[in-house]
Short mmCIF file of C-alpha atoms in Angstrom, two decimals:
data_model
loop_
_atom_site.label_atom_id
_atom_site.label_comp_id
_atom_site.label_asym_id
_atom_site.label_seq_id
_atom_site.Cartn_x
_atom_site.Cartn_y
_atom_site.Cartn_z
CA UNK A 26 -25.17 -8.62 -13.54
CA UNK A 27 -21.81 -10.26 -14.18
CA UNK A 28 -20.75 -13.86 -14.54
CA UNK A 29 -18.00 -15.11 -12.31
CA UNK A 30 -16.13 -18.42 -12.53
CA UNK A 31 -13.63 -19.16 -9.80
CA UNK A 32 -12.12 -21.89 -7.65
CA UNK A 33 -12.84 -21.62 -3.93
CA UNK A 34 -11.18 -24.10 -1.60
CA UNK A 35 -10.53 -26.42 -4.54
CA UNK A 36 -14.06 -26.33 -6.01
CA UNK A 37 -14.68 -24.65 -9.38
CA UNK A 38 -18.05 -22.96 -9.79
CA UNK A 39 -19.82 -20.27 -11.81
CA UNK A 40 -22.06 -17.55 -10.36
CA UNK A 41 -24.01 -14.50 -11.38
CA UNK A 42 -23.35 -11.46 -9.18
CA UNK A 43 -23.92 -7.73 -9.17
CA UNK A 44 -20.61 -5.98 -9.97
CA UNK A 45 -20.83 -4.15 -6.63
CA UNK A 46 -20.79 -7.41 -4.63
CA UNK A 47 -17.77 -7.45 -2.35
CA UNK A 48 -15.73 -10.65 -2.18
CA UNK A 49 -16.49 -11.06 1.53
CA UNK A 50 -20.26 -10.86 0.93
CA UNK A 51 -19.95 -13.27 -2.00
CA UNK A 52 -18.10 -15.83 0.17
CA UNK A 53 -20.46 -15.51 3.12
CA UNK A 54 -23.82 -15.09 1.39
CA UNK A 55 -23.47 -16.85 -1.97
CA UNK A 56 -21.19 -19.71 -0.88
CA UNK A 57 -22.22 -19.83 2.82
CA UNK A 58 -18.55 -19.74 3.84
CA UNK A 59 -19.13 -17.75 7.02
CA UNK A 60 -15.69 -18.46 8.50
CA UNK A 61 -14.50 -15.25 6.81
CA UNK A 62 -15.69 -12.50 9.14
CA UNK A 63 -16.70 -8.88 8.61
CA UNK A 64 -15.17 -6.75 11.34
CA UNK A 65 -14.51 -3.11 10.56
CA UNK A 66 -15.56 -3.30 6.89
CA UNK A 67 -12.96 -0.59 6.17
CA UNK A 68 -9.87 -2.74 5.41
CA UNK A 69 -8.24 -2.07 8.77
CA UNK A 70 -9.07 -5.00 11.09
CA UNK A 71 -8.18 -8.00 8.92
CA UNK A 72 -11.06 -10.25 10.08
CA UNK A 73 -11.92 -10.85 6.38
CA UNK A 74 -8.47 -11.92 5.15
CA UNK A 75 -8.52 -14.71 2.53
CA UNK A 76 -5.97 -15.81 -0.07
CA UNK A 77 -6.54 -14.60 -3.65
CA UNK A 78 -4.24 -16.43 -6.08
CA UNK A 79 -1.98 -17.38 -3.18
CA UNK A 80 -1.59 -14.01 -1.45
CA UNK A 81 -3.56 -12.56 1.45
CA UNK A 82 -6.12 -9.84 0.75
CA UNK A 83 -8.85 -8.12 2.70
CA UNK A 84 -12.04 -9.50 1.16
CA UNK A 85 -14.03 -6.40 2.18
CA UNK A 86 -11.94 -4.34 -0.26
CA UNK A 87 -11.98 -6.60 -3.32
CA UNK A 88 -14.94 -6.95 -5.70
CA UNK A 89 -16.15 -10.47 -6.40
CA UNK A 90 -16.06 -9.73 -10.16
CA UNK A 91 -12.34 -9.01 -9.85
CA UNK A 92 -11.89 -12.68 -8.92
CA UNK A 93 -13.13 -14.12 -12.23
CA UNK A 94 -10.72 -16.95 -13.06
CA UNK A 95 -9.05 -16.71 -9.66
CA UNK A 96 -8.26 -19.25 -6.97
CA UNK A 97 -9.47 -18.40 -3.47
CA UNK A 98 -8.64 -20.10 -0.19
CA UNK A 99 -10.65 -19.29 2.93
CA UNK A 100 -10.20 -20.54 6.50
CA UNK A 101 -12.52 -23.45 5.62
CA UNK A 102 -10.01 -24.61 2.99
CA UNK A 103 -6.93 -24.66 5.18
CA UNK A 104 -7.32 -28.02 6.94
CA UNK A 105 -6.35 -30.99 4.75
CA UNK A 106 -7.83 -34.52 5.06
CA UNK A 107 -9.46 -33.69 8.37
CA UNK A 108 -6.13 -32.54 9.86
CA UNK A 109 -5.91 -29.00 11.17
CA UNK A 110 -3.34 -26.80 9.43
CA UNK A 111 -0.28 -26.31 11.71
CA UNK A 112 -1.37 -22.69 12.27
CA UNK A 113 -4.85 -23.78 13.35
CA UNK A 114 -3.32 -26.39 15.67
CA UNK A 115 -0.82 -23.93 17.14
CA UNK A 116 -3.48 -21.24 17.73
CA UNK A 117 -5.39 -23.83 19.77
CA UNK A 118 -2.34 -25.17 21.61
CA UNK A 119 -0.91 -21.73 22.43
CA UNK A 120 -4.24 -20.17 23.48
CA UNK A 121 -3.95 -17.61 20.70
CA UNK A 122 -7.65 -16.79 20.75
CA UNK A 123 -10.33 -15.86 23.22
CA UNK A 124 -13.50 -14.72 21.44
CA UNK A 125 -12.19 -16.05 18.14
CA UNK A 126 -13.62 -13.32 15.94
CA UNK A 127 -10.27 -12.22 14.51
CA UNK A 128 -8.87 -15.75 14.32
CA UNK A 129 -9.76 -16.75 10.72
CA UNK A 130 -8.23 -13.55 9.34
CA UNK A 131 -5.28 -13.79 11.70
CA UNK A 132 -4.52 -17.34 10.57
CA UNK A 133 -4.90 -16.53 6.85
CA UNK A 134 -2.59 -13.52 7.22
CA UNK A 135 -0.08 -15.61 9.18
CA UNK A 136 -0.18 -18.32 6.49
CA UNK A 137 0.79 -15.71 3.87
CA UNK A 138 3.50 -14.36 6.17
CA UNK A 139 4.99 -17.87 6.58
CA UNK A 140 5.04 -18.35 2.79
CA UNK A 141 7.23 -15.26 2.48
CA UNK A 142 9.22 -15.71 5.71
CA UNK A 143 9.33 -19.43 6.54
CA UNK A 144 10.94 -18.81 9.92
CA UNK A 145 10.28 -15.20 10.89
CA UNK A 146 11.69 -13.36 13.88
CA UNK A 147 9.14 -12.12 16.45
CA UNK A 148 9.60 -8.65 14.97
CA UNK A 149 8.78 -9.97 11.49
CA UNK A 150 5.68 -11.74 12.86
CA UNK A 151 4.45 -8.54 14.47
CA UNK A 152 5.18 -6.55 11.30
CA UNK A 153 3.45 -9.17 9.15
CA UNK A 154 0.31 -9.14 11.32
CA UNK A 155 0.05 -5.34 11.37
CA UNK A 156 -3.15 -5.55 9.34
CA UNK A 157 -4.96 -7.75 11.85
CA UNK A 158 -6.53 -6.45 15.03
CA UNK A 159 -7.28 -8.61 18.08
CA UNK A 160 -9.09 -7.05 21.03
CA UNK A 161 -8.74 -10.00 23.44
CA UNK A 162 -5.32 -11.57 23.57
CA UNK A 163 -2.83 -8.74 23.66
CA UNK A 164 -1.12 -10.49 20.72
CA UNK A 165 1.55 -12.28 22.80
CA UNK A 166 -0.04 -15.71 22.38
CA UNK A 167 -0.70 -15.07 18.69
CA UNK A 168 2.98 -14.32 18.07
CA UNK A 169 3.86 -17.47 20.02
CA UNK A 170 1.43 -19.54 17.94
CA UNK A 171 2.86 -18.28 14.65
CA UNK A 172 6.41 -18.96 15.87
CA UNK A 173 5.36 -22.47 16.87
CA UNK A 174 3.65 -23.15 13.53
CA UNK A 175 6.75 -21.92 11.69
CA UNK A 176 8.84 -24.46 13.59
CA UNK A 177 6.37 -27.24 12.69
CA UNK A 178 6.20 -26.26 9.01
CA UNK A 179 9.95 -25.66 8.59
CA UNK A 180 11.84 -27.51 11.28
CA UNK A 181 15.24 -26.91 9.62
CA UNK A 182 14.90 -23.17 9.04
CA UNK A 183 16.91 -20.57 10.91
CA UNK A 184 15.21 -17.46 12.33
CA UNK A 185 15.44 -14.49 9.98
CA UNK A 186 14.69 -10.83 10.41
CA UNK A 187 12.57 -8.57 8.18
CA UNK B 10 -21.38 -1.15 3.48
CA UNK B 11 -22.10 -1.69 -0.18
CA UNK B 12 -21.29 0.67 -3.06
CA UNK B 13 -23.96 2.12 -5.33
CA UNK B 14 -24.53 0.02 -8.47
CA UNK B 15 -22.07 0.49 -11.31
CA UNK B 16 -21.13 -1.13 -14.61
CA UNK B 17 -17.81 -2.99 -14.49
CA UNK B 18 -15.22 -3.24 -17.26
CA UNK B 19 -11.88 -5.03 -17.09
CA UNK B 20 -9.92 -4.07 -20.24
CA UNK B 21 -6.73 -5.98 -21.07
CA UNK B 22 -4.89 -3.15 -22.87
CA UNK B 23 -4.23 0.54 -22.25
CA UNK B 24 -5.83 1.33 -25.65
CA UNK B 25 -9.05 -0.42 -24.62
CA UNK B 26 -9.05 1.33 -21.25
CA UNK B 27 -8.61 4.70 -22.96
CA UNK B 28 -11.45 3.94 -25.37
CA UNK B 29 -13.74 3.14 -22.38
CA UNK B 30 -12.58 6.27 -20.59
CA UNK B 31 -13.37 8.31 -23.71
CA UNK B 32 -16.80 6.71 -24.04
CA UNK B 33 -17.92 7.19 -20.43
CA UNK B 34 -16.08 10.40 -19.52
CA UNK B 35 -16.86 11.77 -16.06
CA UNK B 36 -19.16 8.85 -15.19
CA UNK B 37 -16.17 6.49 -15.05
CA UNK B 38 -13.44 5.94 -12.48
CA UNK B 39 -10.26 3.92 -12.97
CA UNK B 40 -9.75 1.12 -10.42
CA UNK B 41 -6.16 0.30 -9.43
CA UNK B 42 -5.51 -1.53 -6.12
CA UNK B 43 -8.85 -0.28 -4.88
CA UNK B 44 -7.77 0.45 -1.31
CA UNK B 45 -8.76 4.10 -1.51
CA UNK B 46 -11.51 4.05 -4.15
CA UNK B 47 -13.49 1.03 -2.91
CA UNK B 48 -13.68 2.29 0.71
CA UNK B 49 -14.82 5.68 -0.65
CA UNK B 50 -17.46 3.93 -2.78
CA UNK B 51 -18.63 1.85 0.20
CA UNK B 52 -19.06 5.05 2.22
CA UNK B 53 -20.85 6.51 -0.85
CA UNK B 54 -18.36 9.37 -0.88
CA UNK B 55 -17.71 8.28 -4.47
CA UNK B 56 -20.39 6.81 -6.72
CA UNK B 57 -19.06 6.34 -10.25
CA UNK B 58 -21.57 4.66 -12.57
CA UNK B 59 -18.77 2.91 -14.46
CA UNK B 60 -15.67 1.25 -13.02
CA UNK B 61 -12.75 0.55 -15.37
CA UNK B 62 -10.52 -2.00 -13.64
CA UNK B 63 -6.87 -1.76 -14.73
CA UNK B 64 -5.84 -5.00 -12.99
CA UNK B 65 -6.04 -7.14 -16.15
CA UNK B 66 -3.59 -4.94 -18.10
CA UNK B 67 -0.33 -6.90 -17.81
CA UNK B 68 1.62 -4.15 -19.61
CA UNK B 69 1.09 -1.83 -16.63
CA UNK B 70 2.88 -4.16 -14.21
CA UNK B 71 6.55 -4.69 -13.64
CA UNK B 72 9.90 -3.13 -12.83
CA UNK B 73 12.62 -2.51 -15.43
CA UNK B 74 16.13 -1.37 -14.60
CA UNK B 75 17.83 0.10 -17.67
CA UNK B 76 19.65 3.26 -16.70
CA UNK B 77 16.62 4.65 -14.93
CA UNK B 78 14.23 2.70 -12.73
CA UNK B 79 10.88 2.32 -14.54
CA UNK B 80 7.91 0.97 -12.61
CA UNK B 81 4.57 0.17 -14.23
CA UNK B 82 1.76 2.10 -12.57
CA UNK B 83 -0.13 -1.09 -11.60
CA UNK B 84 2.87 -2.70 -9.90
CA UNK B 85 1.84 -3.58 -6.35
CA UNK B 86 3.75 -2.43 -3.31
CA UNK B 87 4.43 -6.11 -2.53
CA UNK B 88 6.04 -6.62 -5.95
CA UNK B 89 8.13 -3.47 -5.51
CA UNK B 90 9.22 -4.59 -2.03
CA UNK B 91 10.20 -8.06 -3.24
CA UNK B 92 12.21 -6.87 -6.27
CA UNK B 93 15.86 -7.73 -5.56
CA UNK B 94 17.36 -5.41 -8.23
CA UNK B 95 15.40 -2.47 -6.90
CA UNK B 96 16.89 -2.96 -3.45
CA UNK B 97 20.28 -2.20 -5.02
CA UNK B 98 19.22 0.56 -7.43
CA UNK B 99 16.83 2.49 -5.20
CA UNK B 100 17.01 1.18 -1.61
CA UNK B 101 14.87 4.06 -0.32
CA UNK B 102 11.90 2.77 -2.33
CA UNK B 103 12.23 -0.79 -1.01
CA UNK B 104 12.49 0.55 2.54
CA UNK B 105 9.46 2.80 2.10
CA UNK B 106 7.31 -0.17 1.04
CA UNK B 107 7.64 -1.61 4.54
CA UNK B 108 6.10 1.59 5.97
CA UNK B 109 3.02 1.48 3.73
CA UNK B 110 -0.26 0.09 5.04
CA UNK B 111 -0.04 -3.57 5.99
CA UNK B 112 0.72 -6.87 4.23
CA UNK B 113 -2.74 -7.09 2.62
CA UNK B 114 -2.78 -3.45 1.55
CA UNK B 115 0.66 -3.91 -0.04
CA UNK B 116 -0.58 -7.04 -1.85
CA UNK B 117 -3.30 -4.99 -3.61
CA UNK B 118 -2.20 -1.36 -3.49
CA UNK B 119 -0.16 0.05 -6.38
CA UNK B 120 2.39 2.83 -6.83
CA UNK B 121 0.40 4.41 -9.65
CA UNK B 122 -2.87 4.24 -7.77
CA UNK B 123 -1.35 5.97 -4.75
CA UNK B 124 0.07 8.77 -6.91
CA UNK B 125 -3.08 9.30 -9.00
CA UNK B 126 -5.23 9.35 -5.85
CA UNK B 127 -2.86 11.90 -4.23
CA UNK B 128 -4.02 11.40 -0.68
CA UNK B 129 -2.51 14.26 1.37
CA UNK B 130 -1.14 11.73 3.89
CA UNK B 131 0.14 9.12 1.39
CA UNK B 132 3.84 8.21 1.40
CA UNK B 133 4.50 7.85 -2.34
CA UNK B 134 3.95 11.50 -3.36
CA UNK B 135 6.70 12.79 -1.04
CA UNK B 136 9.12 10.15 -2.29
CA UNK B 137 8.48 10.92 -5.99
CA UNK B 138 9.01 14.64 -5.29
CA UNK B 139 12.29 14.12 -3.45
CA UNK B 140 13.60 11.68 -6.07
CA UNK B 141 12.48 13.93 -8.97
CA UNK B 142 10.52 11.12 -10.59
CA UNK B 143 8.87 11.46 -14.00
CA UNK B 144 5.30 10.29 -14.50
CA UNK B 145 4.37 8.80 -17.87
CA UNK B 146 0.81 9.29 -19.02
CA UNK B 147 -1.26 7.90 -21.92
CA UNK B 148 -4.28 9.79 -23.19
CA UNK B 149 -6.58 9.73 -26.19
CA UNK B 150 -4.51 12.63 -27.55
CA UNK B 151 -1.21 10.75 -27.17
CA UNK B 152 1.42 10.37 -24.50
CA UNK B 153 3.18 12.89 -22.30
CA UNK B 154 5.44 13.01 -19.26
CA UNK B 155 4.81 15.05 -16.14
CA UNK B 156 7.53 15.91 -13.62
CA UNK B 157 6.56 14.91 -10.07
CA UNK B 158 7.07 18.58 -9.15
CA UNK B 159 4.15 19.50 -11.45
CA UNK B 160 1.91 16.52 -10.69
CA UNK B 161 0.36 17.18 -7.26
CA UNK B 162 -1.80 20.26 -7.64
CA UNK B 163 -4.12 20.16 -4.60
CA UNK B 164 -5.78 17.81 -2.09
CA UNK B 165 -6.65 14.59 -3.99
CA UNK B 166 -5.99 16.50 -7.22
CA UNK B 167 -3.29 15.96 -9.83
CA UNK B 168 -2.27 17.25 -13.25
CA UNK B 169 -3.81 14.13 -14.87
CA UNK B 170 -6.59 14.99 -17.33
CA UNK B 171 -9.88 13.07 -16.94
CA UNK B 172 -9.16 11.05 -20.09
CA UNK B 173 -5.57 10.15 -19.18
CA UNK B 174 -4.07 7.07 -17.53
CA UNK B 175 -0.85 7.07 -15.53
CA UNK B 176 1.14 4.20 -17.05
CA UNK B 177 4.65 4.30 -15.58
CA UNK B 178 6.85 6.11 -13.10
CA UNK B 179 10.55 6.63 -13.79
CA UNK B 180 13.12 7.34 -11.10
CA UNK B 181 16.73 8.35 -11.71
CA UNK B 182 18.86 5.64 -10.05
CA UNK B 183 21.05 6.68 -7.12
CA UNK B 184 24.78 6.67 -7.79
CA UNK B 185 27.89 7.26 -5.71
CA UNK B 186 27.64 10.38 -3.56
CA UNK B 187 23.83 10.28 -3.60
CA UNK B 188 21.52 9.25 -0.80
CA UNK B 189 17.83 9.32 0.00
CA UNK B 190 15.54 8.43 2.88
CA UNK B 191 11.86 8.52 3.73
CA UNK B 192 10.77 8.53 7.37
CA UNK B 193 7.35 9.02 8.86
CA UNK B 194 5.41 9.38 12.05
CA UNK B 195 2.56 6.94 11.36
CA UNK B 196 -0.92 7.42 12.76
CA UNK B 197 -1.18 4.52 15.23
CA UNK B 198 -4.48 3.23 13.82
CA UNK B 199 -4.45 4.03 10.11
CA UNK B 200 -0.66 3.98 9.51
CA UNK B 201 -1.06 7.01 7.26
CA UNK B 202 1.63 9.65 7.73
CA UNK B 203 0.81 12.19 10.43
CA UNK B 204 4.02 13.67 9.04
CA UNK B 205 6.29 12.04 6.46
CA UNK B 206 9.51 13.46 5.06
CA UNK B 207 11.49 12.31 2.03
CA UNK B 208 15.01 13.70 1.62
CA UNK B 209 17.51 13.39 -1.22
CA UNK B 210 21.11 14.62 -1.17
CA UNK B 211 23.86 14.67 -3.77
CA UNK B 212 27.35 15.41 -2.53
CA UNK B 213 30.28 16.96 -4.36
CA UNK B 214 33.18 15.98 -2.15
CA UNK B 215 32.15 17.14 1.31
CA UNK B 216 29.70 19.74 -0.08
CA UNK B 217 25.99 19.33 -0.67
CA UNK B 218 25.40 19.92 -4.38
CA UNK B 219 21.71 19.02 -4.72
CA UNK B 220 19.12 18.76 -1.96
CA UNK B 221 15.44 17.95 -2.27
CA UNK B 222 13.09 17.66 0.69
CA UNK B 223 9.37 16.81 0.43
CA UNK B 224 6.81 16.70 3.23
CA UNK B 225 3.56 14.70 3.23
CA UNK B 226 0.78 14.35 5.81
CA UNK B 227 1.09 17.90 7.08
CA UNK B 228 -0.77 19.94 4.46
CA UNK B 229 -3.29 19.53 1.66
CA UNK B 230 -0.70 17.92 -0.61
CA UNK B 231 2.89 16.71 -0.60
CA UNK B 232 5.20 19.71 -0.97
CA UNK B 233 8.86 20.48 -1.52
CA UNK B 234 10.61 22.61 1.11
CA UNK B 235 12.60 25.21 -0.86
CA UNK B 236 13.79 27.23 2.14
CA UNK B 237 15.33 24.26 3.91
CA UNK B 238 16.76 22.93 0.62
CA UNK B 239 18.46 26.24 -0.20
CA UNK B 240 19.90 26.48 3.30
CA UNK B 241 21.65 23.16 2.87
CA UNK B 242 22.81 23.49 -0.76
CA UNK B 243 26.45 24.49 -1.17
CA UNK B 244 27.10 23.89 2.52
CA UNK B 245 29.16 21.23 4.26
CA UNK B 246 26.27 18.82 4.91
CA UNK B 247 27.27 18.17 8.49
CA UNK B 248 25.06 17.64 11.54
CA UNK B 249 25.02 21.36 12.36
CA UNK B 250 23.91 22.50 8.91
CA UNK B 251 21.27 19.76 8.78
CA UNK B 252 19.92 20.88 12.16
CA UNK B 253 19.83 24.50 10.97
CA UNK B 254 18.14 23.67 7.66
CA UNK B 255 15.55 21.49 9.40
CA UNK B 256 14.26 24.45 11.41
CA UNK B 257 13.20 26.00 8.06
CA UNK B 258 11.12 22.98 7.01
CA UNK B 259 7.38 23.66 7.02
CA UNK B 260 7.96 27.43 6.84
CA UNK B 261 5.55 29.06 4.44
CA UNK B 262 3.45 25.88 4.31
CA UNK B 263 -0.21 25.68 5.33
CA UNK B 264 -0.16 22.97 7.97
CA UNK B 265 -3.38 21.26 9.02
CA UNK B 266 -4.44 20.20 12.49
CA UNK B 267 -6.92 17.48 13.42
CA UNK B 268 -8.11 15.56 16.49
CA UNK B 269 -4.97 13.47 16.57
CA UNK B 270 -2.29 16.08 15.84
CA UNK B 271 -2.61 19.85 16.18
CA UNK B 272 -1.08 22.26 13.68
CA UNK B 273 1.64 23.16 16.18
CA UNK B 274 2.53 19.52 16.82
CA UNK B 275 2.62 18.71 13.10
CA UNK B 276 4.80 21.77 12.44
CA UNK B 277 7.25 20.60 15.11
CA UNK B 278 7.25 17.05 13.73
CA UNK B 279 7.96 18.34 10.19
CA UNK B 280 11.22 19.77 11.52
CA UNK B 281 12.08 16.66 13.57
CA UNK B 282 11.45 14.27 10.68
CA UNK B 283 13.24 16.52 8.19
CA UNK B 284 16.32 16.37 10.39
CA UNK B 285 16.09 12.59 10.70
CA UNK B 286 15.48 12.04 6.98
CA UNK B 287 18.36 14.35 5.99
CA UNK B 288 20.67 12.61 8.46
CA UNK B 289 19.77 9.21 7.01
CA UNK B 290 20.14 10.48 3.41
CA UNK B 291 23.55 11.94 4.25
CA UNK B 292 24.73 8.66 5.77
CA UNK B 293 23.72 6.84 2.56
CA UNK B 294 25.36 9.49 0.34
CA UNK B 295 28.62 9.11 2.23
CA UNK B 296 28.37 5.32 1.78
#
């Protein structure tokens, strides 16, 4: 067993885990943060995307022990003071989800994308979300939602390409 | 899917990692970005009893530009892609990053991990072959360098000894009259190269002085294409000679077929992508 101390959604805690515990299982089963989904479990679908020290990762392909000392943000940690994050609000407003299974990962990936490209072109949005699969929407509304959130987060920014 | 149990070590220096590697021998595997090894462990295709995680070794990360381009083996694709100086010194590398995996894979995956794993459809091996990179290795017996041309020995097999760690990769920077490009036909689901071709050209006036072409995705390992290279060397490096040389790419190479792409289709795509990569490399060489 290994000891793990980390900050998840602003809360510092210490846990004992088997080294083989995957981050996604740790979040869902040890911390009961079930907003992070397990889709393909092979690092292709992106349903399990969370932020590890500020960048997006697929939690099915990171060991929990690798996160000792780290800061993690999951979909549950995105809303602040009861207010939806602009991406969460825009996904709702733009109908960017149907079944919702891919949505937490999609939003966490988009949040990382908008950190790197505050006002991305549609091409950059599609490129940035390459690691997230949605089987319902056909992606059009998702791209629209990310574009809309970018405008809310950075109203002054000019569209950029890759 | 959950891996078999293993003991986990996260050394903070290369010396400590080598000591662990010496102590555990064949039972141990080195963990880099983990995007090949962890999926293999989850599928139980790999079941090391000891995992030595290199992610805490700061000395293995970073890019330095002093004459040559030196990249620490644990530098992530994201860090390589975001490095402004690298975009000037070796634009082909920055461009290739955008073709690798997806945003999350690039945030974890490393250059050194990709090379040491030597997946037959990975992008990095072809690029290191075409750019004549040098791989720097630390072992319990000391350090050595391995030319990329000698590194990839078979499918998922390299010249690295079991007690060695790949620490850095050095690329000669591209100067005036030199150009390089990497282009691939990605598998639509996995984004691995169905066929990927890296091309490097050095011009002497209008003539091609040096030409290196490397193909990935088509065979059991990334391979240089000597017949096509020789056809182009010493010639004028125009569209006609590129088209002629491209027809020789893949000749003498064992090309694999699978459910997605037959041997014949891959063989044809090797020629198509060789032509495109050479054309792009030539355009860069001519400035």
